[in-house]
Short mmCIF file of C-alpha atoms in Angstrom, two decimals:
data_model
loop_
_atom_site.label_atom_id
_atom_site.label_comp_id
_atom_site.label_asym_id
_atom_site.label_seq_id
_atom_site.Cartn_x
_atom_site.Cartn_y
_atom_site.Cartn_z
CA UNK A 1 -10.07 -21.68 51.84
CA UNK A 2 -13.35 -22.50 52.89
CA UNK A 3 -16.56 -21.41 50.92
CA UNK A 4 -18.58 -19.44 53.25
CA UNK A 5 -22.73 -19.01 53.12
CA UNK A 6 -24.26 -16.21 55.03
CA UNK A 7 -28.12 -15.67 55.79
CA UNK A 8 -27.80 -12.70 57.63
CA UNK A 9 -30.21 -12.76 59.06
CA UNK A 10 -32.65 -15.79 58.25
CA UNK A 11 -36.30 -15.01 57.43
CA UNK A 12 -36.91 -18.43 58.97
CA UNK A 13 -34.76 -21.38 60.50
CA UNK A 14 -35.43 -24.76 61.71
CA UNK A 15 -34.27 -28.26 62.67
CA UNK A 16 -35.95 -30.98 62.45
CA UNK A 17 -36.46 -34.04 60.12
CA UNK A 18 -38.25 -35.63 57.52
CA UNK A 19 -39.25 -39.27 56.43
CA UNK A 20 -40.37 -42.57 58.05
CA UNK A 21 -39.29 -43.38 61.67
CA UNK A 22 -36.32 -45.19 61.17
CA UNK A 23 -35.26 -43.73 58.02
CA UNK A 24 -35.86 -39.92 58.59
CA UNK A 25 -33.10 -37.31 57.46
CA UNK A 26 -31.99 -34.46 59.52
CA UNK A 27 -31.67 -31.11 58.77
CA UNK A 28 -31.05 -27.56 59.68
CA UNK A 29 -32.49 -25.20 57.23
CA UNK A 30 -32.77 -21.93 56.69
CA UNK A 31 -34.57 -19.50 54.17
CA UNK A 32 -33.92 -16.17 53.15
CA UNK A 33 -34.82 -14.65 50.18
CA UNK A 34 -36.59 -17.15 48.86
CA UNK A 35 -33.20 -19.35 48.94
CA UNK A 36 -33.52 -22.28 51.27
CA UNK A 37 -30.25 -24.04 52.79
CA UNK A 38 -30.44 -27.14 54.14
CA UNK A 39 -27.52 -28.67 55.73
CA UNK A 40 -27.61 -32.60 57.07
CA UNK A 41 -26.84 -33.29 60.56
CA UNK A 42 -27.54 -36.25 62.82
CA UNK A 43 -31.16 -37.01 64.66
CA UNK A 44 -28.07 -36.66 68.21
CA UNK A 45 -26.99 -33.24 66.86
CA UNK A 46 -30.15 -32.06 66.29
CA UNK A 47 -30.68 -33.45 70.16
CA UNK A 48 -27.82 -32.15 71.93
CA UNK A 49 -28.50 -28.64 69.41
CA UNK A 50 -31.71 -27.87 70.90
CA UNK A 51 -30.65 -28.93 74.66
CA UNK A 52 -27.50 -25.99 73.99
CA UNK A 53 -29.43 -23.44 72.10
CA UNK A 54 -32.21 -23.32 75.36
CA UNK A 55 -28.92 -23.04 77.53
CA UNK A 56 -27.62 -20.88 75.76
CA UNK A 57 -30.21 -18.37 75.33
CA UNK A 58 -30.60 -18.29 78.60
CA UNK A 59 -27.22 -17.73 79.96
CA UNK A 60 -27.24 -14.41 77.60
CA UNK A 61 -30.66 -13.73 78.88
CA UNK A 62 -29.32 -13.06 82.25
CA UNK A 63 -27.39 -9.95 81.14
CA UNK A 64 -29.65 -8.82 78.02
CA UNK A 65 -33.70 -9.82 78.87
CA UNK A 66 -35.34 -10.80 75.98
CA UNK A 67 -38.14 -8.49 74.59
CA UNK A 68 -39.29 -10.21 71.47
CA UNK A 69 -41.63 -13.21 71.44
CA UNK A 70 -42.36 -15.35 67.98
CA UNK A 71 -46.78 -15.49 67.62
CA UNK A 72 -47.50 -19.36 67.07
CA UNK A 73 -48.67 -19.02 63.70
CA UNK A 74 -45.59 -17.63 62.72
CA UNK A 75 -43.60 -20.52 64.39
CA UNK A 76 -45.56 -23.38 63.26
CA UNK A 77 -44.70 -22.31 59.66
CA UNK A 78 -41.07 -21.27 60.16
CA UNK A 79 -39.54 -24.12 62.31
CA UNK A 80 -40.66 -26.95 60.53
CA UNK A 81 -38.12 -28.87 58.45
CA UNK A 82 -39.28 -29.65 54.51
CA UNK A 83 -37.74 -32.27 52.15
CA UNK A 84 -34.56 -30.85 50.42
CA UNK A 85 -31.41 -32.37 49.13
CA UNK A 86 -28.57 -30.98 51.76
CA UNK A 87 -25.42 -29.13 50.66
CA UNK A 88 -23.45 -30.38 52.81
CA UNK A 89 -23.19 -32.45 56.10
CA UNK A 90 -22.36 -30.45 59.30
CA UNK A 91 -19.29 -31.61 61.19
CA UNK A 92 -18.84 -29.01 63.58
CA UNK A 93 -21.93 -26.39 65.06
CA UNK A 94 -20.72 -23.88 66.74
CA UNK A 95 -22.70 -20.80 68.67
CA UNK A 96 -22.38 -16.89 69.23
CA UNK A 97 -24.31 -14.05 69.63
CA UNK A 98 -23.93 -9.97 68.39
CA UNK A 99 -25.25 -8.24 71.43
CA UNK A 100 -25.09 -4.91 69.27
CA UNK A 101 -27.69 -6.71 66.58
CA UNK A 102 -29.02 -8.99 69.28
CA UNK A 103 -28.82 -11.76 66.90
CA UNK A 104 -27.60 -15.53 67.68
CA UNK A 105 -25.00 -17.12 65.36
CA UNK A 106 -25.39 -20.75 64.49
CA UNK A 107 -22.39 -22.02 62.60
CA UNK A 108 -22.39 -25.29 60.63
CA UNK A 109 -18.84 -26.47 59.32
CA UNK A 110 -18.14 -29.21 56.96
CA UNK A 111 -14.99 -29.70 57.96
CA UNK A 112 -14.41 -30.41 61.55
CA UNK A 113 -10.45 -29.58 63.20
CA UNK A 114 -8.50 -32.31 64.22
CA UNK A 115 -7.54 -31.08 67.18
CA UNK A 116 -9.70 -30.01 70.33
CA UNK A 117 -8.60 -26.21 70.12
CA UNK A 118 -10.20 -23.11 68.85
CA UNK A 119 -12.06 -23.84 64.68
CA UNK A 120 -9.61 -22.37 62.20
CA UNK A 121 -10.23 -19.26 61.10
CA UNK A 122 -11.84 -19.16 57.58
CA UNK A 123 -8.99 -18.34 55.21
CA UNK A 124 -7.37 -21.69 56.74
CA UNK A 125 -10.57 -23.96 56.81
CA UNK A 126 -12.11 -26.11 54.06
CA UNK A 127 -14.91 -27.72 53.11
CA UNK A 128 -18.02 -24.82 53.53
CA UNK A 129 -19.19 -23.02 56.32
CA UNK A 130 -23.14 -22.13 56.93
CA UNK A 131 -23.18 -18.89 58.95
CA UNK A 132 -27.42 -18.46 59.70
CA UNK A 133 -28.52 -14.96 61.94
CA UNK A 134 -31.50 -15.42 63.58
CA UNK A 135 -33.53 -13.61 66.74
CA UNK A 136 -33.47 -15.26 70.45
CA UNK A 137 -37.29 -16.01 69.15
CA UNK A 138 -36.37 -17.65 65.87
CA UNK A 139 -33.72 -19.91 67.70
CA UNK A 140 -35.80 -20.92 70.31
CA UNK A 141 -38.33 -22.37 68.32
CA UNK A 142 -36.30 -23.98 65.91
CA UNK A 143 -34.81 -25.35 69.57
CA UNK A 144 -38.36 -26.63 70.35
CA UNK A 145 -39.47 -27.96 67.37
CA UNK A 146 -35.85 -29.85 66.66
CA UNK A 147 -36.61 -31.46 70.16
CA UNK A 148 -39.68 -32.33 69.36
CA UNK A 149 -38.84 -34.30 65.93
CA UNK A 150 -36.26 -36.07 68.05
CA UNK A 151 -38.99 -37.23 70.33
CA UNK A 152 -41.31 -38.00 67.46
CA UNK A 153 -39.03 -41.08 66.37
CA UNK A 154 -39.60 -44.61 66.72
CA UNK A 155 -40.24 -45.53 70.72
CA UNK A 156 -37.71 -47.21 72.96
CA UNK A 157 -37.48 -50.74 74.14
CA UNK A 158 -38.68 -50.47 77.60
CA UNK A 159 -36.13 -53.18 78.43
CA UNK A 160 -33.04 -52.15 76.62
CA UNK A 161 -33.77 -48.19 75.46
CA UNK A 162 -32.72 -49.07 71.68
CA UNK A 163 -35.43 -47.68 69.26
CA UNK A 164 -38.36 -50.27 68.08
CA UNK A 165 -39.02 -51.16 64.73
CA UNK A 166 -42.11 -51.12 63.23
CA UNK A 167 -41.82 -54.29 61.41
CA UNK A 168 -39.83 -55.95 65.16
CA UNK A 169 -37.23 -55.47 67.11
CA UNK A 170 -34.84 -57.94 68.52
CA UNK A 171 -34.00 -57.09 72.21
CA UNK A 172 -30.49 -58.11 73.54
CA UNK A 173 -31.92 -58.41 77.08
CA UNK A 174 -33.51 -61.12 75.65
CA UNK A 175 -31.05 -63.33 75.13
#
């Protein structure tokens, strides 16, 4: 049986990294309470996370508008990523959304199925499961700010798109 954590909702989320270029970790985190969560995920989930989230959000806008709006004080401090030692490492990130609460669901699994069908249901999964409630407006900053700590990585090789070192990088076009 899986060991399920629930922020419902999150006083503040956010996915980003921290470190060097080149040696940065990954997180999502979320606070509530005073209790912080951070989960480890990779700099292409964090990628492919925000890309979804913004696609997302918007395919529910289209039947429920958004009315809410996050001030940019408020977002600077709550979508930034700070150092912490993860709980786990996220296999599997899953999406939903409670039109009744008007929250979005962002699911983090440990464990990710075998198979390409449905996630188990919780009684039958193991490993833990991160279940974080946020607002449209929490989500879609941590969606902007997890883009833009992608971006702020090391730059690509204009000839072969790998990322440059800082102390040299050795181009296969190149050769």
């Amino acid at each position: 049986m899986a060991e399920i954590i629930e922020f419902d909702p999150v006083d503040a989320i956010a996915a980003g990294a921290f470190g060097q270029p080149g040696q940065r970790t990954f997180l999502v985190q979320a606070r509530k309470d005073g209790a912080v969560l951070s989960v480890l995920v990779e700099k292409e989930q964090v990628r492919l996370l925000a890309a979804e989230l913004g696609a997302f959000l918007d395919r529910v806008a289209r039947d429920l508008p958004e009315t809410e709006a996050m001030d940019p004080v408020t977002e600077a401090r709550d979508a930034v990523v700070v150092e912490a030692v993860p709980l786990f490492r996220a296999r599997m990130i899953g999406l939903g959304f409670d039109p009744e609460r008007q929250l979005v669901l962002i699911e983090l699994r440990e464990q990710a199925d075998d198979d390409e069908g449905e996630p188990r249901a919780p009684e039958e999964a193991e490993g833990k499961i991160a279940r974080l409630y946020a607002t449209r407006a929490q989500v879609r900053a941590m969606a902007r700010w997890g883009a833009d700590s992608v971006e702020r990585g090391r730059p690509p090789c204009p000839l072969c798109q790998n990322p440059m070192d800082p102390a040299g990088h050795h181009c296969p076009r190149w050769n």
